[in-house]
Coordinates of C-alpha atoms in Angstrom, one line a residue:
Chain A
X1 CA 244.1 -43.7 132.5
X2 CA 242.5 -42.4 135.6
X3 CA 239.5 -40.2 135.9
X4 CA 238.9 -37.6 138.6
X5 CA 235.6 -36.8 139.9
X6 CA 235.1 -33.0 139.9
X7 CA 235.1 -31.7 143.4
X8 CA 232.2 -29.6 144.4
X9 CA 233.4 -26.2 145.7
X10 CA 233.1 -26.2 149.5
X11 CA 231.8 -22.9 150.8
X12 CA 233.2 -23.0 154.3
X13 CA 231.2 -21.4 157.0
X14 CA 228.1 -21.2 154.8
X15 CA 225.5 -23.8 155.8
X16 CA 224.0 -25.9 153.0
X17 CA 220.4 -25.5 152.1
X18 CA 220.1 -29.3 152.6
X19 CA 221.0 -29.3 156.3
X20 CA 218.3 -28.2 158.7
X21 CA 218.5 -27.5 162.4
X22 CA 217.9 -30.7 164.4
X23 CA 217.3 -31.4 168.1
X24 CA 220.2 -33.4 169.7
X25 CA 219.8 -37.2 169.7
X26 CA 219.2 -37.3 173.4
X27 CA 216.3 -34.9 173.2
X28 CA 213.5 -37.4 173.7
X29 CA 215.2 -39.0 176.7
X30 CA 215.9 -35.6 178.3
X31 CA 212.4 -34.4 177.7
X32 CA 211.1 -37.7 179.2
X33 CA 213.2 -37.3 182.3
X34 CA 212.0 -33.6 182.6
X35 CA 208.4 -34.6 182.2
X36 CA 208.6 -37.3 184.8
X37 CA 210.3 -34.9 187.2
X38 CA 207.7 -32.2 186.6
X39 CA 204.9 -34.6 187.1
X40 CA 206.3 -35.8 190.4
X41 CA 206.7 -32.2 191.5
X42 CA 203.1 -31.4 190.6
X43 CA 202.0 -34.6 192.4
X44 CA 203.7 -33.6 195.7
X45 CA 202.8 -29.9 195.4
X46 CA 199.1 -30.6 194.9
X47 CA 199.0 -33.5 197.2
X48 CA 197.7 -36.2 194.7
X49 CA 197.5 -39.6 196.3
X50 CA 197.2 -42.0 193.3
X51 CA 199.8 -42.6 190.5
X52 CA 197.5 -42.7 187.5
X53 CA 197.0 -39.0 187.2
X54 CA 200.7 -38.4 187.7
X55 CA 201.4 -40.9 184.9
X56 CA 199.1 -39.2 182.4
X57 CA 200.4 -35.8 183.4
X58 CA 204.0 -37.0 182.7
X59 CA 202.8 -38.4 179.3
X60 CA 201.0 -35.2 178.4
X61 CA 204.0 -33.0 179.5
X62 CA 206.3 -35.1 177.4
X63 CA 204.2 -34.7 174.2
X64 CA 203.8 -30.9 174.8
X65 CA 207.4 -30.1 175.7
X66 CA 208.9 -32.3 172.9
X67 CA 206.6 -31.0 170.2
X68 CA 207.0 -27.3 171.4
X69 CA 210.8 -27.6 171.5
X70 CA 210.9 -29.3 168.2
X71 CA 208.7 -26.6 166.7
X72 CA 210.9 -23.8 167.9
X73 CA 214.1 -25.4 166.7
X74 CA 213.3 -27.7 163.8
X75 CA 210.2 -26.1 162.3
X76 CA 206.6 -27.2 161.8
X77 CA 207.2 -30.3 159.7
X78 CA 209.5 -32.0 162.1
X79 CA 207.3 -31.0 165.1
X80 CA 204.4 -32.7 163.4
X81 CA 206.6 -35.7 162.7
X82 CA 207.6 -35.9 166.4
X83 CA 204.0 -35.5 167.6
X84 CA 202.7 -38.3 165.3
X85 CA 205.6 -40.7 166.1
X86 CA 205.1 -40.1 169.9
X87 CA 201.3 -40.9 169.5
X88 CA 202.0 -44.0 167.4
X89 CA 204.5 -45.4 169.9
X90 CA 202.1 -44.6 172.8
X91 CA 199.3 -46.5 171.0
X92 CA 201.6 -49.5 170.4
X93 CA 202.6 -49.6 174.1
X94 CA 198.9 -49.2 175.2
X95 CA 198.0 -52.2 173.0
X96 CA 200.9 -54.4 174.1
X97 CA 201.0 -53.7 177.8
X98 CA 197.6 -55.2 178.7
X99 CA 198.4 -58.3 176.5
X100 CA 201.7 -58.9 178.3
X101 CA 200.1 -58.3 181.7
X102 CA 197.3 -60.8 181.0
X103 CA 199.5 -63.5 179.6
X104 CA 202.1 -63.2 182.4
X105 CA 199.4 -63.1 185.1
X106 CA 197.8 -66.3 183.7
X107 CA 201.2 -67.9 183.6
X108 CA 202.0 -67.0 187.2
X109 CA 198.7 -68.2 188.5
X110 CA 198.4 -71.2 186.3
X111 CA 201.9 -72.8 186.4
X112 CA 201.6 -73.9 190.1
X113 CA 198.6 -76.0 189.3
X114 CA 200.5 -77.9 186.6
X115 CA 201.5 -81.5 187.4
X116 CA 201.4 -84.8 185.7
X117 CA 198.2 -85.7 187.6
X118 CA 196.6 -82.4 186.5
X119 CA 196.9 -83.5 182.9
X120 CA 195.9 -87.1 183.4
X121 CA 193.0 -87.0 185.9
X122 CA 189.4 -85.7 185.7
X123 CA 187.5 -83.9 188.4
X124 CA 185.4 -86.9 189.1
X125 CA 184.7 -87.0 192.9
X126 CA 187.0 -84.1 193.6
X127 CA 185.3 -81.5 195.8
X128 CA 186.3 -77.9 196.3
X129 CA 188.1 -78.8 199.6
X130 CA 190.1 -81.7 198.2
X131 CA 193.4 -81.6 196.5
X132 CA 194.2 -83.4 193.2
X133 CA 191.9 -83.6 190.2
X134 CA 192.7 -82.3 186.8
X135 CA 191.6 -81.2 183.4
X136 CA 191.9 -84.4 181.4
X137 CA 188.1 -84.6 180.9
X138 CA 187.9 -81.0 179.8
X139 CA 190.9 -81.2 177.5
X140 CA 189.4 -84.3 175.8
X141 CA 186.1 -82.4 175.5
X142 CA 187.7 -79.2 174.0
X143 CA 189.8 -81.2 171.5
X144 CA 186.9 -83.3 170.3
X145 CA 184.4 -80.5 170.1
X146 CA 186.8 -78.1 168.3
X147 CA 187.9 -81.0 166.0
X148 CA 184.3 -81.7 165.0
X149 CA 183.6 -78.0 164.5
X150 CA 186.6 -77.7 162.3
X151 CA 185.6 -80.8 160.2
X152 CA 182.1 -79.2 159.7
X153 CA 183.2 -75.5 159.2
X154 CA 186.5 -75.6 157.3
X155 CA 185.3 -77.4 154.1
X156 CA 182.2 -75.1 154.0
X157 CA 184.4 -72.0 154.6
X158 CA 187.1 -72.9 152.0
X159 CA 184.5 -74.0 149.4
X160 CA 182.6 -70.8 149.9
X161 CA 185.8 -68.8 149.5
X162 CA 186.6 -70.7 146.3
X163 CA 183.1 -69.9 145.0
X164 CA 183.5 -66.2 145.8
X165 CA 186.9 -65.9 144.3
X166 CA 186.7 -68.1 141.2
X167 CA 183.0 -68.3 140.3
X168 CA 181.0 -65.7 142.2
X169 CA 179.6 -62.9 139.9
X170 CA 176.7 -60.7 140.3
X171 CA 174.0 -60.4 142.9
X172 CA 174.2 -63.8 144.5
X173 CA 177.9 -63.5 145.2
X174 CA 177.4 -60.0 146.7
X175 CA 174.6 -61.5 148.9
X176 CA 176.9 -64.3 150.1
X177 CA 179.7 -61.8 150.9
X178 CA 177.2 -59.6 152.8
X179 CA 175.8 -62.4 154.9
X180 CA 179.3 -63.8 155.7
X181 CA 180.1 -60.3 156.9
X182 CA 176.9 -60.2 159.0
X183 CA 177.7 -63.7 160.4
X184 CA 181.1 -62.5 161.5
X185 CA 179.4 -60.2 163.9
X186 CA 176.8 -62.7 165.3
X187 CA 177.3 -63.0 169.1
X188 CA 178.3 -66.5 170.1
X189 CA 175.4 -66.9 172.5
X190 CA 173.0 -66.3 169.5
X191 CA 174.6 -69.2 167.6
X192 CA 174.2 -71.2 170.8
X193 CA 170.6 -70.3 171.2
X194 CA 169.8 -71.2 167.6
X195 CA 171.3 -74.7 168.0
X196 CA 169.7 -75.1 171.4
X197 CA 166.2 -74.3 170.0
X198 CA 166.4 -76.5 166.9
X199 CA 168.5 -79.4 168.1
X200 CA 168.0 -79.8 171.9
X201 CA 164.5 -78.4 172.3
X202 CA 163.4 -79.6 168.9
X203 CA 164.4 -83.2 169.5
X204 CA 164.0 -83.1 173.3
X205 CA 167.6 -84.0 173.7
X206 CA 170.0 -83.6 176.6
X207 CA 173.1 -81.5 176.1
X208 CA 176.0 -83.3 174.3
X209 CA 179.4 -82.3 172.9
X210 CA 178.6 -82.3 169.2
X211 CA 175.7 -79.8 169.7
X212 CA 178.3 -77.4 171.0
X213 CA 180.5 -78.2 168.0
X214 CA 177.7 -77.2 165.6
X215 CA 177.4 -73.8 167.3
X216 CA 181.2 -73.4 167.1
X217 CA 181.1 -74.4 163.4
X218 CA 178.5 -71.6 162.8
X219 CA 180.9 -69.1 164.4
X220 CA 183.9 -70.5 162.5
X221 CA 182.5 -70.5 158.9
X222 CA 182.6 -66.7 158.4
X223 CA 186.1 -66.4 159.8
X224 CA 187.3 -69.3 157.6
X225 CA 185.5 -67.8 154.5
X226 CA 187.0 -64.3 154.9
X227 CA 190.5 -65.4 155.6
X228 CA 190.6 -68.1 152.9
X229 CA 189.1 -65.6 150.4
X230 CA 192.0 -63.2 151.0
X231 CA 194.5 -66.0 150.5
X232 CA 193.0 -67.2 147.2
X233 CA 192.9 -63.6 146.0
X234 CA 196.6 -63.4 146.5
X235 CA 197.2 -66.1 143.8
X236 CA 198.2 -64.1 140.7
X237 CA 195.9 -64.0 137.7
X238 CA 198.9 -64.9 135.6
X239 CA 199.0 -68.4 137.0
X240 CA 195.4 -69.1 136.3
X241 CA 195.8 -67.8 132.7
X242 CA 198.9 -69.8 132.2
X243 CA 197.0 -72.9 133.2
X244 CA 194.0 -72.1 131.0
X245 CA 196.3 -71.4 128.0
X246 CA 197.6 -74.9 128.3
X247 CA 194.1 -76.2 127.7
X248 CA 193.4 -77.1 131.4
X249 CA 189.7 -76.9 132.5
X250 CA 188.8 -74.4 135.2
X251 CA 188.2 -76.9 138.0
X252 CA 191.5 -78.6 137.5
X253 CA 193.2 -75.2 137.4
X254 CA 191.7 -74.4 140.8
X255 CA 192.6 -77.9 142.2
X256 CA 196.1 -78.1 140.8
X257 CA 197.3 -74.5 140.5
X258 CA 195.3 -72.2 142.7
X259 CA 194.9 -74.3 145.8
X260 CA 198.6 -75.6 145.9
X261 CA 199.8 -72.0 145.4
X262 CA 197.6 -70.7 148.2
X263 CA 198.1 -73.8 150.4
X264 CA 200.4 -72.1 152.9
X265 CA 198.0 -69.2 153.5
X266 CA 195.0 -71.6 153.6
X267 CA 196.6 -73.7 156.4
X268 CA 197.2 -70.5 158.4
X269 CA 193.7 -69.2 158.0
X270 CA 192.2 -72.6 158.9
X271 CA 194.2 -73.0 162.1
X272 CA 193.5 -69.3 163.1
X273 CA 189.8 -69.9 162.6
X274 CA 190.1 -73.0 164.9
X275 CA 192.0 -70.9 167.5
X276 CA 189.4 -68.2 167.3
X277 CA 186.6 -70.6 168.6
X278 CA 188.7 -72.8 170.9
X279 CA 188.0 -70.6 173.9
X280 CA 184.4 -69.9 173.1
X281 CA 182.2 -70.4 176.2
X282 CA 178.7 -69.0 175.9
X283 CA 177.2 -71.6 173.4
X284 CA 178.8 -74.5 175.3
X285 CA 177.0 -73.5 178.5
X286 CA 173.7 -74.2 176.7
X287 CA 174.8 -77.0 174.5
X288 CA 177.4 -79.3 176.0
X289 CA 176.8 -78.9 179.7
X290 CA 179.5 -80.0 182.1
X291 CA 180.6 -83.3 183.5
X292 CA 183.3 -83.8 186.1
X293 CA 184.0 -87.3 184.8
X294 CA 185.6 -88.3 181.5
X295 CA 183.2 -88.6 178.6
X296 CA 184.9 -89.6 175.3
X297 CA 181.6 -89.7 173.4
X298 CA 180.8 -86.3 171.9
X299 CA 177.4 -87.6 170.7
X300 CA 175.9 -88.5 174.0
X301 CA 175.9 -87.0 177.5
X302 CA 177.3 -83.8 179.0
X303 CA 180.9 -83.1 178.1
X304 CA 183.4 -80.8 179.9
X305 CA 185.5 -78.2 178.0
X306 CA 188.3 -76.0 179.2
X307 CA 186.4 -72.8 179.4
X308 CA 183.5 -74.5 181.1
X309 CA 186.0 -76.0 183.6
X310 CA 187.3 -72.5 184.5
X311 CA 183.7 -71.5 185.0
X312 CA 183.0 -74.6 187.1
X313 CA 186.1 -74.3 189.3
X314 CA 185.3 -70.7 190.1
X315 CA 182.0 -71.9 191.6
X316 CA 179.9 -70.0 189.1
X317 CA 178.2 -73.1 187.6
X318 CA 176.9 -74.9 190.8
X319 CA 177.0 -72.0 193.2
X320 CA 179.2 -74.1 195.5
X321 CA 182.0 -72.6 197.5
X322 CA 185.5 -72.0 196.2
X323 CA 188.9 -72.4 197.8
X324 CA 192.5 -71.8 196.9
X325 CA 192.5 -75.3 195.4
X326 CA 189.6 -74.6 193.0
X327 CA 191.0 -71.2 192.0
X328 CA 194.4 -72.8 191.2
X329 CA 192.7 -75.4 189.1
X330 CA 190.7 -72.7 187.2
X331 CA 193.9 -70.8 186.5
X332 CA 195.6 -74.0 185.4
X333 CA 192.7 -74.7 183.0
X334 CA 192.9 -71.1 181.7
X335 CA 196.6 -71.4 181.1
X336 CA 196.2 -74.7 179.3
X337 CA 193.6 -73.0 177.0
X338 CA 196.0 -70.2 176.2
X339 CA 198.8 -72.7 175.5
X340 CA 196.5 -74.7 173.2
X341 CA 195.8 -71.6 171.2
X342 CA 199.5 -70.7 171.2
X343 CA 200.4 -74.2 170.0
X344 CA 197.8 -73.9 167.2
X345 CA 199.4 -70.6 166.1
X346 CA 202.9 -72.1 166.1
X347 CA 201.8 -75.2 164.2
X348 CA 200.0 -72.9 161.7
X349 CA 203.2 -71.0 161.1
X350 CA 205.4 -74.1 160.8
X351 CA 203.0 -75.8 158.4
X352 CA 202.6 -72.6 156.4
X353 CA 206.4 -72.4 156.0
X354 CA 206.6 -76.0 154.9
X355 CA 203.9 -75.5 152.3
X356 CA 205.4 -72.2 150.9
X357 CA 206.5 -72.3 147.3
X358 CA 210.3 -72.6 147.1
X359 CA 212.6 -70.7 144.8
X360 CA 215.9 -72.3 145.6
Chain B
X1 CA 200.8 -79.8 112.5
X2 CA 200.8 -76.0 112.0
X3 CA 197.5 -74.6 111.1
X4 CA 196.2 -71.5 109.3
X5 CA 194.1 -68.8 110.9
X6 CA 191.4 -66.9 109.0
X7 CA 189.5 -64.1 110.8
X8 CA 186.7 -62.3 109.1
X9 CA 185.3 -59.1 110.3
X10 CA 185.7 -59.8 114.1
X11 CA 184.2 -57.5 116.8
X12 CA 185.5 -58.0 120.3
X13 CA 183.5 -56.7 123.3
X14 CA 184.2 -56.4 127.0
X15 CA 180.7 -56.0 128.4
X16 CA 179.2 -53.2 126.3
X17 CA 182.6 -51.8 125.4
X18 CA 183.6 -52.5 121.8
X19 CA 187.4 -53.1 122.1
X20 CA 188.3 -54.2 118.6
X21 CA 186.1 -53.5 115.5
X22 CA 186.1 -55.2 112.2
X23 CA 189.4 -57.1 112.3
X24 CA 190.1 -59.5 109.4
X25 CA 193.3 -61.4 108.8
X26 CA 194.6 -64.5 107.0
X27 CA 197.6 -66.1 108.6
X28 CA 199.4 -68.9 106.7
X29 CA 200.8 -71.9 108.5
X30 CA 204.5 -71.9 109.5
X31 CA 204.8 -68.2 109.4
X32 CA 205.5 -65.5 112.0
X33 CA 203.0 -62.7 112.1
X34 CA 203.6 -59.6 114.3
X35 CA 201.0 -57.3 115.7
X36 CA 202.2 -53.7 116.3
X37 CA 200.5 -50.5 117.4
X38 CA 200.2 -48.1 120.3
X39 CA 199.1 -49.2 123.8
X40 CA 195.4 -49.8 124.1
X41 CA 194.8 -50.3 120.4
X42 CA 193.4 -53.9 121.0
X43 CA 196.3 -56.0 119.6
X44 CA 196.6 -58.1 122.8
X45 CA 192.8 -58.3 123.0
X46 CA 192.6 -59.5 119.4
X47 CA 195.5 -62.0 120.0
X48 CA 193.5 -63.4 122.9
X49 CA 190.5 -64.0 120.8
X50 CA 192.6 -66.5 118.7
X51 CA 192.5 -69.0 121.6
X52 CA 189.4 -67.7 123.4
X53 CA 191.5 -66.4 126.3
X54 CA 189.6 -63.1 126.3
X55 CA 186.7 -65.1 127.8
X56 CA 188.7 -65.4 131.0
X57 CA 188.0 -61.7 131.6
X58 CA 184.4 -61.2 132.7
X59 CA 182.2 -59.8 129.9
X60 CA 184.6 -60.7 127.2
X61 CA 182.8 -61.9 124.0
X62 CA 183.1 -61.7 120.2
X63 CA 181.0 -61.3 117.1
X64 CA 182.3 -62.9 113.9
X65 CA 184.3 -65.9 112.9
X66 CA 187.8 -67.2 113.7
X67 CA 188.7 -70.2 111.5
X68 CA 191.5 -72.5 112.4
X69 CA 192.2 -74.6 109.2
X70 CA 188.6 -73.8 108.2
X71 CA 187.0 -74.8 111.6
X72 CA 185.2 -72.0 113.5
X73 CA 186.6 -71.6 117.0
X74 CA 183.3 -69.9 118.0
X75 CA 181.0 -72.5 116.4
X76 CA 178.3 -74.2 118.5
X77 CA 179.6 -76.9 120.8
X78 CA 183.2 -75.8 120.5
X79 CA 184.9 -76.3 123.9
X80 CA 187.3 -73.4 124.8
X81 CA 189.5 -75.9 126.7
X82 CA 190.1 -77.9 123.5
X83 CA 190.7 -74.6 121.5
X84 CA 193.5 -73.7 124.0
X85 CA 195.1 -77.1 123.7
X86 CA 195.4 -76.5 119.9
X87 CA 196.4 -72.8 120.2
X88 CA 199.0 -72.2 122.9
X89 CA 200.0 -69.0 124.5
X90 CA 203.1 -67.3 126.1
X91 CA 202.5 -64.2 128.2
X92 CA 204.2 -60.9 128.7
X93 CA 205.3 -61.8 132.2
X94 CA 207.0 -65.2 132.7
X95 CA 204.6 -67.2 134.8
X96 CA 206.0 -70.5 135.8
X97 CA 204.0 -72.3 138.4
X98 CA 205.7 -71.5 141.7
X99 CA 204.8 -74.8 143.4
X100 CA 206.4 -76.9 140.7
X101 CA 209.9 -77.9 139.7
X102 CA 211.4 -77.2 136.3
X103 CA 210.5 -80.7 135.2
X104 CA 206.9 -80.5 136.5
X105 CA 206.5 -77.0 134.9
X106 CA 207.3 -78.4 131.4
X107 CA 204.8 -81.2 131.7
X108 CA 202.2 -79.0 133.6
X109 CA 199.9 -79.2 130.6
X110 CA 199.6 -82.9 131.0
X111 CA 200.0 -83.2 134.8
X112 CA 197.4 -80.5 135.7
X113 CA 195.0 -81.8 133.0
X114 CA 195.3 -85.2 134.6
X115 CA 196.5 -87.1 131.5
X116 CA 198.4 -90.3 132.4
X117 CA 201.7 -91.0 130.8
X118 CA 204.6 -93.1 132.2
X119 CA 207.9 -91.7 133.4
X120 CA 209.8 -92.4 130.1
X121 CA 207.2 -90.6 128.0
X122 CA 207.4 -87.6 130.4
X123 CA 211.2 -87.6 130.3
X124 CA 211.1 -87.5 126.5
X125 CA 208.6 -84.7 126.5
X126 CA 210.6 -82.7 129.0
X127 CA 213.9 -83.1 127.0
X128 CA 212.3 -82.4 123.6
X129 CA 210.4 -79.3 124.9
X130 CA 213.4 -77.9 126.8
X131 CA 215.6 -78.5 123.7
X132 CA 212.9 -76.8 121.6
X133 CA 213.0 -73.8 123.9
X134 CA 216.8 -73.7 123.9
X135 CA 216.9 -74.2 127.7
X136 CA 217.9 -77.9 127.9
X137 CA 221.7 -77.3 128.2
X138 CA 221.2 -74.7 131.0
X139 CA 218.9 -76.7 133.2
X140 CA 219.4 -80.4 132.4
X141 CA 221.4 -81.0 135.6
X142 CA 218.8 -79.4 137.9
X143 CA 215.4 -80.4 136.5
X144 CA 214.0 -81.0 140.0
X145 CA 214.8 -77.5 141.2
X146 CA 211.9 -74.9 141.5
X147 CA 211.1 -73.2 138.2
X148 CA 210.8 -69.9 140.0
X149 CA 214.5 -70.0 140.8
X150 CA 215.5 -69.4 137.2
X151 CA 216.4 -66.0 135.8
X152 CA 213.8 -63.9 134.0
X153 CA 214.9 -64.9 130.5
X154 CA 215.2 -68.6 131.5
X155 CA 211.7 -68.5 133.1
X156 CA 210.2 -67.1 129.8
X157 CA 211.9 -69.9 127.8
X158 CA 210.6 -72.3 130.4
X159 CA 207.1 -71.0 129.7
X160 CA 207.7 -71.4 126.0
X161 CA 208.8 -75.0 126.7
X162 CA 205.6 -75.5 128.7
X163 CA 203.5 -74.2 125.9
X164 CA 205.1 -76.3 123.2
X165 CA 205.2 -79.5 125.4
X166 CA 201.4 -80.0 124.7
X167 CA 202.1 -79.8 121.0
X168 CA 199.8 -77.0 119.9
X169 CA 199.4 -76.1 116.2
X170 CA 199.6 -72.3 116.8
X171 CA 201.7 -70.4 119.3
X172 CA 200.5 -66.9 120.5
X173 CA 203.0 -64.7 122.1
X174 CA 201.9 -61.6 124.0
X175 CA 204.9 -59.3 124.2
X176 CA 207.2 -62.2 125.3
X177 CA 210.3 -60.1 125.5
X178 CA 209.1 -56.8 127.0
X179 CA 210.4 -57.7 130.5
X180 CA 213.7 -59.2 129.3
X181 CA 217.2 -57.9 128.8
X182 CA 218.6 -57.7 125.2
X183 CA 220.6 -61.0 125.4
X184 CA 217.5 -62.9 126.6
X185 CA 215.5 -61.1 124.0
X186 CA 217.9 -62.3 121.3
X187 CA 217.6 -65.9 122.6
X188 CA 213.8 -65.8 122.3
X189 CA 214.0 -64.2 118.8
X190 CA 216.3 -66.9 117.6
X191 CA 214.0 -69.4 119.2
X192 CA 211.0 -67.9 117.3
X193 CA 212.7 -68.4 114.0
X194 CA 213.4 -72.0 114.9
X195 CA 209.9 -72.7 116.1
X196 CA 208.5 -71.3 112.8
X197 CA 209.4 -74.6 111.1
X198 CA 206.7 -76.4 113.1
X199 CA 204.3 -73.8 114.3
X200 CA 202.2 -70.9 113.2
X201 CA 203.3 -68.0 115.4
X202 CA 201.6 -64.8 116.2
X203 CA 203.5 -62.3 118.3
X204 CA 202.4 -58.9 119.8
X205 CA 205.3 -56.6 120.3
X206 CA 206.0 -52.9 121.1
X207 CA 209.5 -53.2 119.7
X208 CA 209.3 -52.4 116.0
X209 CA 212.8 -53.6 115.3
X210 CA 211.8 -56.9 116.8
X211 CA 208.7 -57.1 114.5
X212 CA 211.0 -56.3 111.5
X213 CA 213.5 -59.0 112.6
X214 CA 211.3 -61.9 113.3
X215 CA 208.1 -61.6 111.4
X216 CA 207.0 -62.5 107.8
X217 CA 203.9 -60.4 107.9
X218 CA 202.9 -57.5 110.1
X219 CA 199.6 -56.1 111.1
X220 CA 199.3 -52.5 112.4
X221 CA 196.6 -51.7 114.9
X222 CA 195.5 -48.2 115.9
X223 CA 192.6 -46.4 117.6
X224 CA 191.0 -43.2 116.8
X225 CA 190.9 -42.0 120.4
X226 CA 190.4 -42.9 124.0
X227 CA 187.2 -44.9 124.4
X228 CA 187.1 -45.7 120.6
X229 CA 187.5 -49.2 119.4
X230 CA 190.8 -50.4 118.1
X231 CA 191.1 -51.2 114.3
X232 CA 193.5 -53.1 112.2
X233 CA 194.8 -50.4 109.9
X234 CA 197.1 -52.4 107.6
X235 CA 198.2 -55.9 107.2
X236 CA 201.0 -56.8 104.7
X237 CA 204.4 -58.3 104.2
X238 CA 206.7 -57.1 106.9
X239 CA 209.2 -55.7 104.4
X240 CA 206.4 -53.6 102.8
X241 CA 205.0 -52.3 106.1
X242 CA 208.4 -51.1 107.2
X243 CA 209.6 -49.7 103.9
X244 CA 206.6 -48.6 101.9
X245 CA 203.3 -48.7 103.9
X246 CA 200.0 -47.9 102.1
X247 CA 198.4 -46.1 105.0
X248 CA 199.6 -42.7 106.3
X249 CA 199.0 -43.7 110.0
X250 CA 201.2 -46.8 109.6
X251 CA 204.0 -44.6 108.2
X252 CA 203.6 -42.1 111.0
X253 CA 203.8 -44.9 113.6
X254 CA 206.8 -46.8 112.3
X255 CA 208.7 -43.6 111.7
X256 CA 208.0 -42.6 115.3
X257 CA 205.8 -39.6 114.6
X258 CA 203.3 -40.7 117.2
X259 CA 202.7 -43.6 119.6

């Protein structure tokens, strides 16, 4: 037996209510070309010299013409849609273009400085007029200081987040949340000044690496708290209740159910918090100083870091002269710092994927 | 192993809000008791007070007594953790632990709580519990695969296996079939009548046919209006509730005149 689906009567020639007038698919491209041509025409007619005004004129013309055309053909709803879409795309481009420009410029300036020697030598005895030298001392300093900061800040951050999500009720928890929010906005130099006053001035100590690490830890804690808190909140209530219903105490539920389930997110948030402070400079000026030679000991003596090396090589620290050589080394150190943060992000993503709960 | 439950004039509060007022019930061991009633009438809340799970929600507290084989669950010094080991619970939404394999999910009650047993004991518990939940034949070849990879009905039976693995005396089920298809529902209902031999079972359900099919006794809950506390209207043999209820409200509800 076969069934036939009833055919809807086709009223030829009569447009359906469901089909509205649309601009052709090529409309945005055509309007774009028209806007650019118009802007160029205006530029020559009025004798503008720069390109910036012409660019913004073209952008404004594009928005006005496309929205106007759309309004006259497609009606008010579609015109609004085109206007909003255009603005959103424009914002996206405005956000991405500077980022791409900065990264590519650092890469172009930094790569020429890269060599095996650059990564295996310090700046000990290398003057602004001499070739050679490298960032080994600064890389060691940055890795050590950031590692110490992470060791101090991440446990505090994650435990605070556990408190806020699992235990925190009432006024005290609200106060903790409030102060964490306030701390997120503390300028890094203020954290540096705080440690400088109490640790270096208080004990009459010379700058050393770990002092900088403490300041970085202060900056890391609120970031770690906030991001870990969000991750722990994502763990469904159901899982906690399932564990309680099996007669499991709360602390073991947190340890064995909540933390493993949120592990992937916690790793991401920890490494992003580390990446956030890796390039911090202001507190390190006060607290770790700078040494052109290699200092492995973060607890004694000035220690170089990558941001401080950029500062030093640009002649800002000592007021000495610069040369093409020092500038190249500064860009090389800057690129290394960016790559370090990039590697941290990639590692975070890989670890997070490994730690994710599997379904297959 | 199975224990009786006796509740006398229990009030349940969330903060200042009285959620259930004056509930009393006597549940015999090795029986199935169904709670029915419209949404928001407090049947799930009341169920949760039977293993102190309502305390997980901030502000949750009770006035009155819940006796498990004569022992008050709310007596001084009673540890809710121990109560929940004796009175297990299965939830509306299947909630296997996503980080664990099928095997580890079944023994989660031991593993998470940190109790030490050797591999053979765990193997026995896993096989016994999965057989008890009618899931063994379907998963015995892939015990190390993630529990979250099973179908919805299988996940719910995995949760039942997990609950009975710790050998409770009472099993509470909060709408265990409401997210399942009819075939999985039938599997769980068959399972309930098998589990009845060893456990005291209390089940909340919105499905009146299900209550009629699986339960020995039925309690009907209702509430006078929004913001009013829920009350237990009638509690009797299931056959009587569904054929010849004493209360008018019960008759209206089971005949579909409201709710």
